[in-house]
Structures are given as structure tokens and as C-alpha cells.
XYZ file of C-alpha atoms in Angstrom:
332
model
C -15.989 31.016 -23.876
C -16.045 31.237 -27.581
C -17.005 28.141 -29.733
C -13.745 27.933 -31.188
C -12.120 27.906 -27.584
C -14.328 25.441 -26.320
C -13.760 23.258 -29.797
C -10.273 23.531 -29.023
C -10.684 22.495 -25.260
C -12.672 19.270 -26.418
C -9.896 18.426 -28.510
C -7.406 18.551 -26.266
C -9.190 17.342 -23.329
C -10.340 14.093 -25.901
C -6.677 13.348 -27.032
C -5.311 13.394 -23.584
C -7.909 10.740 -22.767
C -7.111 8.692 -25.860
C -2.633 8.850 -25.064
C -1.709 10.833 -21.567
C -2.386 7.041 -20.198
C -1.087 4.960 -22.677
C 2.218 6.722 -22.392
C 2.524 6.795 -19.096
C 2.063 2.874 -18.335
C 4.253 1.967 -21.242
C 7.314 4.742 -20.349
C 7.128 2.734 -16.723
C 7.442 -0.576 -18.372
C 9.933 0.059 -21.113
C 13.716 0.787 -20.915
C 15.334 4.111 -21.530
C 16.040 2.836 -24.519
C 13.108 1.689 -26.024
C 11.293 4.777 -25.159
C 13.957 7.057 -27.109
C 13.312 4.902 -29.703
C 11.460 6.582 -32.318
C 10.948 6.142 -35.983
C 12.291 9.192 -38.304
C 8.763 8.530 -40.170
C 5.454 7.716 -39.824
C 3.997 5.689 -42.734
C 0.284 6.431 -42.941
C -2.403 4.272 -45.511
C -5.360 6.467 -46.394
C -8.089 5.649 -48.669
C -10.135 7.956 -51.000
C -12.114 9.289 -48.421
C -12.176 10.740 -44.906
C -10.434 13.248 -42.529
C -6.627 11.387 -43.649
C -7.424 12.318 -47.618
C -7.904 16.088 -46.050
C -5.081 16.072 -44.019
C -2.670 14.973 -46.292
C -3.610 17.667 -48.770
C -3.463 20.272 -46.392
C -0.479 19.525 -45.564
C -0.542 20.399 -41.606
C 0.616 17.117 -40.489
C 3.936 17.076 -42.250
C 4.912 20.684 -41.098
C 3.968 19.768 -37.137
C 6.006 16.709 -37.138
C 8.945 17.961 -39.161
C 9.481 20.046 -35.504
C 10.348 16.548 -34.109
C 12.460 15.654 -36.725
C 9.881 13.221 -37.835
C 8.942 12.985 -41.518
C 4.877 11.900 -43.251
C 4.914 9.464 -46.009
C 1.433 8.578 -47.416
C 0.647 5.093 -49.092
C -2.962 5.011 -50.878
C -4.946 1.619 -50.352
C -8.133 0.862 -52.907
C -9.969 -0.505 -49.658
C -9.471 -1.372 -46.027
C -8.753 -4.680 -46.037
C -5.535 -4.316 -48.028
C -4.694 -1.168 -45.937
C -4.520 -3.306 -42.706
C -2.679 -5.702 -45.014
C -0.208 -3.555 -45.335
C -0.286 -2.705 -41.410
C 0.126 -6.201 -40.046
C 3.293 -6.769 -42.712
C 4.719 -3.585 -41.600
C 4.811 -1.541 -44.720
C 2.486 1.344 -43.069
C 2.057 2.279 -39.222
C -1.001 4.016 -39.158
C -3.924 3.964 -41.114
C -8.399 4.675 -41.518
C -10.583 1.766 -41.884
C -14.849 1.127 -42.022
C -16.311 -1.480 -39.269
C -15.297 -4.622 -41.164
C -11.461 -4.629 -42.133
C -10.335 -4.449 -38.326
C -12.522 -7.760 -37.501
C -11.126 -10.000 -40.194
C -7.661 -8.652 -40.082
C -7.666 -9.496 -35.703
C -9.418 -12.725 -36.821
C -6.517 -13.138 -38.770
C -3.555 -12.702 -36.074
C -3.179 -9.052 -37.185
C -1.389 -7.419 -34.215
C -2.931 -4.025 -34.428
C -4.521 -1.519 -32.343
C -7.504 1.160 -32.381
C -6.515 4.125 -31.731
C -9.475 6.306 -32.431
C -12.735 6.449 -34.422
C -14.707 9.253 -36.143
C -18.664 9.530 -35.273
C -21.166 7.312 -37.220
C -21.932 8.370 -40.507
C -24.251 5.129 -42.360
C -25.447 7.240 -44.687
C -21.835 7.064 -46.732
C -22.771 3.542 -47.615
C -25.341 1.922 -49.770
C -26.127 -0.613 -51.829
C -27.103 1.026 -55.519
C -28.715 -1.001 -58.428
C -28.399 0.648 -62.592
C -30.987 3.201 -62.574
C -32.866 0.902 -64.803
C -33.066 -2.012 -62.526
C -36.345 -3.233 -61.780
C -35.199 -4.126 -57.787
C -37.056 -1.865 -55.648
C -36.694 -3.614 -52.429
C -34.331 -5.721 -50.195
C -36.072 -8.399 -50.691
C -35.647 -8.184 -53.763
C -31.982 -9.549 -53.872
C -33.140 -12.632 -53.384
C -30.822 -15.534 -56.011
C -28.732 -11.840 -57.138
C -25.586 -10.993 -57.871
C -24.012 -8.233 -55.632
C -20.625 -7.008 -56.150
C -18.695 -5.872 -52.930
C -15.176 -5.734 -51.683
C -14.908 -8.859 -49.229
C -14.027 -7.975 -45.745
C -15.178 -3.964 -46.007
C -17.252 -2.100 -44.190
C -19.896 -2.536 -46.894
C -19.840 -6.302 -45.770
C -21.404 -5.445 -43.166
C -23.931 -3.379 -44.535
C -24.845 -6.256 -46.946
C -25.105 -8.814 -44.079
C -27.455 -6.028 -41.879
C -29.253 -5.537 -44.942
C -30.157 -9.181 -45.343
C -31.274 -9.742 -42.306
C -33.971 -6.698 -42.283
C -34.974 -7.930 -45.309
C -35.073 -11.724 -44.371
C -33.382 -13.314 -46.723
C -30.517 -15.805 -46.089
C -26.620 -14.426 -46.946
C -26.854 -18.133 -48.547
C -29.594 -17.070 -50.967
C -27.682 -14.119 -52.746
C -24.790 -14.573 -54.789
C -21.632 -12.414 -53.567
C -19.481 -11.281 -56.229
C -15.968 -9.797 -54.456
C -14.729 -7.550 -56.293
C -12.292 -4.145 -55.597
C -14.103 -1.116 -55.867
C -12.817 -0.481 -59.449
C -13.365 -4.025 -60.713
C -16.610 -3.630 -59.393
C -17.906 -0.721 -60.673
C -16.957 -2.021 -64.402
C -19.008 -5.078 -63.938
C -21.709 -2.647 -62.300
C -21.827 -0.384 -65.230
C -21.720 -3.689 -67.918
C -24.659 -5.543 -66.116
C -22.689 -8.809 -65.091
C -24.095 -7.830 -61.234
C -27.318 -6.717 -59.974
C -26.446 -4.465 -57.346
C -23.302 -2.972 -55.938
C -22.610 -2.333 -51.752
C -20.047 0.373 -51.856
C -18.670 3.072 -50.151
C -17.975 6.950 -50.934
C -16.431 8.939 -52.560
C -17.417 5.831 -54.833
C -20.975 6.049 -54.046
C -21.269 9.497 -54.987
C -19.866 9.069 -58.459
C -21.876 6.155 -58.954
C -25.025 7.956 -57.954
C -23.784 11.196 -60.138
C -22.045 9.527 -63.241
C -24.028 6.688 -63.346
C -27.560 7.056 -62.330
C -27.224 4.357 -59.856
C -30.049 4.336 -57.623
C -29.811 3.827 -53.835
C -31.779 0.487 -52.605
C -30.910 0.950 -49.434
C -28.050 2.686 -47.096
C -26.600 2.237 -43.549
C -29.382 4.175 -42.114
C -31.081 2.372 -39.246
C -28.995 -0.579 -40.526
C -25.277 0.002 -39.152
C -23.105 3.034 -37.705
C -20.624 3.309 -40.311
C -17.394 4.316 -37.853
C -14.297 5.100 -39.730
C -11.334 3.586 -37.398
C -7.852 5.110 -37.093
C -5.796 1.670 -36.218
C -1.887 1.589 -35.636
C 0.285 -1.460 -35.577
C 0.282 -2.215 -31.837
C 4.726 -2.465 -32.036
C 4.776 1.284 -33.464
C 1.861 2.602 -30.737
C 3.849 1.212 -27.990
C 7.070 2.658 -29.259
C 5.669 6.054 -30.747
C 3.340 7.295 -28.561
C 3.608 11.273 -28.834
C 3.963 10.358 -32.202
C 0.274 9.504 -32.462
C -0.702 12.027 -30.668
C 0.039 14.241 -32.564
C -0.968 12.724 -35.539
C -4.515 12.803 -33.973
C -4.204 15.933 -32.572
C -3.887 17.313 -36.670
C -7.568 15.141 -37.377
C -8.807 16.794 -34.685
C -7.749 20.092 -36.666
C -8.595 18.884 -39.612
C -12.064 17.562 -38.358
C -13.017 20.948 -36.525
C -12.107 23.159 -40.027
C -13.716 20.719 -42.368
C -16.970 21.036 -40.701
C -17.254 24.294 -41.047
C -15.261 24.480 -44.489
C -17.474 21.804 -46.951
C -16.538 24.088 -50.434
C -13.005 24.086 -49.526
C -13.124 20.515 -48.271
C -14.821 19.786 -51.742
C -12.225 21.681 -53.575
C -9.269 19.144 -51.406
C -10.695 16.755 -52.112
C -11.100 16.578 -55.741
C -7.532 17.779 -56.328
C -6.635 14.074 -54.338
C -8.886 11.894 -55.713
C -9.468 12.936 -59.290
C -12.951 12.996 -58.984
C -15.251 15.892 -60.138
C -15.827 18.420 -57.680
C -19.914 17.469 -57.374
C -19.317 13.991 -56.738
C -16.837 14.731 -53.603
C -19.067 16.880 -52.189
C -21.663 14.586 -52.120
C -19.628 12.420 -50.672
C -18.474 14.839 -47.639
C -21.832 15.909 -46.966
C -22.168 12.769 -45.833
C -19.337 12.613 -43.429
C -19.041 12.856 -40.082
C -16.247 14.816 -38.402
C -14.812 14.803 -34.488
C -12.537 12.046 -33.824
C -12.833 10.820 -30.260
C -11.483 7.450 -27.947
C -12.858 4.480 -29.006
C -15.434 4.095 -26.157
C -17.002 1.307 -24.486
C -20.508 1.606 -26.625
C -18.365 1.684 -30.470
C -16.220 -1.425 -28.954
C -19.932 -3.121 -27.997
C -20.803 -1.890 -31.817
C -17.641 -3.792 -32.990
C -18.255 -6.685 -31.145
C -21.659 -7.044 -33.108
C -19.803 -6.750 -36.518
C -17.424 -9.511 -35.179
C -20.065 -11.668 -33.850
C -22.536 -11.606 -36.825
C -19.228 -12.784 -39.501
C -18.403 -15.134 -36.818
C -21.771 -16.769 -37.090
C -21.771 -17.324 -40.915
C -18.406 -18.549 -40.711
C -17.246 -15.705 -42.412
C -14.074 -15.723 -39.914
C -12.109 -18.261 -39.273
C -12.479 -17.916 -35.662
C -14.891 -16.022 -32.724
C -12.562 -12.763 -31.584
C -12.606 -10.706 -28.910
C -12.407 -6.515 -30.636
C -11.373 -5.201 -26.796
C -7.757 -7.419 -27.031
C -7.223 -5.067 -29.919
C -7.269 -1.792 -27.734
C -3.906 -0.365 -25.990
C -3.191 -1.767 -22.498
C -3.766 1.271 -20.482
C -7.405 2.276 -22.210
C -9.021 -1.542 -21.756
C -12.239 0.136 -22.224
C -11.682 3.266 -19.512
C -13.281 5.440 -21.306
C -16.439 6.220 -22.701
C -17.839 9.428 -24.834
C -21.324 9.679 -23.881
């Protein structure tokens, strides 16, 4: 068997896992009507990074659902937390988040579902300081000013960060701020350090100098999340399959691809063609289920913002998952 073949195998064999069930217990359940339901588009959010930046400009997805009549429109978000925004008040149906923006959008009554995750990648966070900064260790942030966008993945990172480093979330100063916002008040001094994400690490680190304190390594996983509102995964199904079934593509040729991948990627962010692929060399590519270990991962993350309050409420990540997959499957 060729590595290709047995790429493609793994792929299929992994997306039959993550929908062949859920379809099958909600067809029984549903009327003949409500399963021909099915929207004439899928709405996707995307960010400025990840598999759902490449697979919108390469165009694959749009020309395997146009077969089912079924048309792609793509809505950018500046972060997650406004992407799942935009999820829970129905003006996307499917969309990529970090750790953090799932927890405080189910804390908040979001009715939305995981649907898949890519592998761990915490080296695609950090938290930088100006290249001239005399911080040198956590510690060190200690009474400073840190810009980050509130309820991100990088909120997380901060909080891990902390805690290695023993100082109190109560003894820095958090300055929330969009990654744009934040990067202005990075580059005119009004904050000490920045916890952010790429591709706007990478430009940081390459445009700016910004030096890297500290990043997710031995500090968090990183998982990017593929979460659909749980109304248009019950209805839509095959839909999502197939919309996974193009990551999976996606994810196998970008692997092996990172100078075309670079080359994508640029063209849809704007950003120079170094910085992105910084950025992607840092990614990490082969969506799978969301398994029993990442929902135990996710379950930490809700936990620790639980504990500082940071939530309005303790929540429980595995009501988030689709009926039929309450935790069936895992990937190791």
C-alpha cells in the first residue's frame, strides 16, 4: 500500500467515525422532512490562519459541493471569540477556533457543537515582548501590562503561563485588546508584552523584532476546533462531511506542499510571504474526531477560567459534542 493510499484510507476511515453515526441516529429521529431539509449554502467563519484560510483559496470546497447544489460563502472573523459570535446568532454555520473561544461561548448558552479538531500545535502561540524589553522571564510579568484578545486561545496560554511562573492572574494587568488594536499599542510601548497568535506572531517576530518570552510549549496543546451550530449539524449532516472530508484534503497536500501553502497563504492574508511561512511551519495538519483525551484537554481550559471567575458559570465541554459521538471515540 502506497503512502498516499493509506493517507487516503485514514481519511476516510477518520470521517466516517466523526458523521456515519451522527447521521444515522438523527435520520431515525427526524421526519422525512426535516432530513430533506438542507440549506442551499454553507456559511463558513475562518480566521487568518489554518487549514480553512487554505481551503478557501484553493478553492476545492466550493467545486465539491456545487455537485449537491450547495453553494460556500466565507465570512472572515479578527479572532475566535467573535467567530462563534457570529455562530450562536446564526450569521455563519461552521467555523475554526483555538482552546478558549468554545469554553466562554458554551459558558455563555452558545448552542454549538465540535465537530472536529486539528493536532496540537503550542508552538503557534507566544507571548512576545519589543525586542528591547528588558523582561527575560515569566516571572518577570509581574504588576505588567499584557495585551491579549479576551476569551482566545492565547487566554489560555497567559493563564498556563502564570501559573509556571507563579505569579497570580491578579498581579498582572490584562489589557484586551483585538489583535490589530493590540499590536499598535505593542509597537507604541503602552503594553509590556503581547500573547498572540499566528500568522500574527510571525509578523510580529519578522516586522517587529518582537522577541518570544515564552510559547505554548510544555504549557498548553494549542488545538484548532472546527465547531458547527448544533441546529445546522443536525440538519446538514453530509453537508459536513464533506466539508471535512476537503480539510482532510487540504491537510494531507499542505503537509507535503509548505512553499505553495506559503504562496496561499499570503495571497489571503496580505502578509509577506516570510512571515506566513513562519507561521505554517508551525502548524499542525490531520484533522481527526474530537476524542476522549482533547475533550479531557478542554475540560482543563474550562475548569482553570471557571476557577478565576473568568466564566460566569462551571460547564461541562462533552454537552457540546453531537448526540451519537458522546465521547465514542478516541484517536490514540
Amino acid at each position: 500500500m502506497t503512502h498516499r493510499h493509506a493517507q487516503r484510507l485514514s481519511r476516510r476511515t477518520t470521517l466516517g467515525l466523526l458523521f456515519a453515526a451522527a447521521a444515522g441516529v438523527m435520520a431515525a429521529g427526524m421526519p422525512a422532512a426535516a432530513q430533506a431539509q438542507a440549506k442551499a449554502e454553507v456559511r463558513i467563519g475562518y480566521q487568518k490562519y489554518g487549514t480553512l484560510t487554505l481551503l478557501k483559496g484553493r478553492g476545492t470546497l466550493e467545486k465539491r459541493l456545487a455537485e449537491q447544489g450547495v453553494g460556500v460563502k466565507w465570512t472572515e472573523f479578527p479572532a475566535g471569540p467573535v467567530l462563534l459570535e457570529g455562530l450562536n446568532v446564526g450569521s455563519i454555520d461552521f467555523g475554526t477556533v483555538g482552546e478558549a473561544p468554545p469554553i466562554f461561548a458554551q459558558a455563555a448558552g452558545a448552542n454549538l457543537v465540535y465537530v472536529g479538531n486539528e493536532p496540537a500545535s503550542p508552538a503557534s502561540e507566544a507571548i512576545v515582548v519589543p525586542k528591547g524589553s528588558g523582561l527575560r522571564t515569566l516571572a518577570d510579568l509581574k504588576g505588567k501590562k499584557i495585551a491579549l484578545n479576551k476569551g482566545s486561545n492565547v487566554h489560555y496560554l497567559l493563564l498556563k503561563a502564570l501559573e509556571k511562573a507563579g505569579v497570580a492572574y491578579a498581579d498582572i494587568r490584562p489589557v484586551f485588546l483585538p489583535p490589530a488594536d493590540a499590536r499598535a499599542a505593542f509597537e507604541r510601548g503602552s503594553v509590556d508584552a503581547w500573547a498572540i497568535w499566528d500568522p500574527f506572531l510571525a509578523a510580529a517576530e519578522k516586522q517587529l523584532g518582537a522577541r518570544v518570552l515564552s510559547d505554548g510549549k510544555g504549557l498548553v496543546a494549542n488545538y484548532q476546533f472546527y465547531l458547527a451550530s448544533r441546529t445546522y449539524a443536525e440538519k446538514n449532516p453530509e453537508i459536513l462531511r464533506i466539508v471535512l472530508d476537503e480539510v482532510a484534503k487540504v491537510d494531507d497536500w499542505g503537509r507535503n506542499n509548505p512553499d505553495e501553502v506559503a504562496t496561499i497563504l499570503s495571497a489571503q492574508t496580505g502578509l509577506g510571504k516570510d512571515v506566513v511561512a513562519l507561521a505554517a511551519s508551525r502548524y499542525a495538519y490531520g484533522v481527526k474526531p474530537v476524542s476522549v483525551d482533547v475533550i479531557a484537554s478542554q475540560q482543563r481550559v474550562a475548569d482553570a477560567f471557571s476557577s478565576l471567575k473568568l466564566i460566569p458559570k462551571p460547564i461541562v465541554v462533552k454537552d457540546a459534542l453531537l448526540p451519537a459521538r458522546q465521547l465514542a471515540t478516541s484517536t490514540k
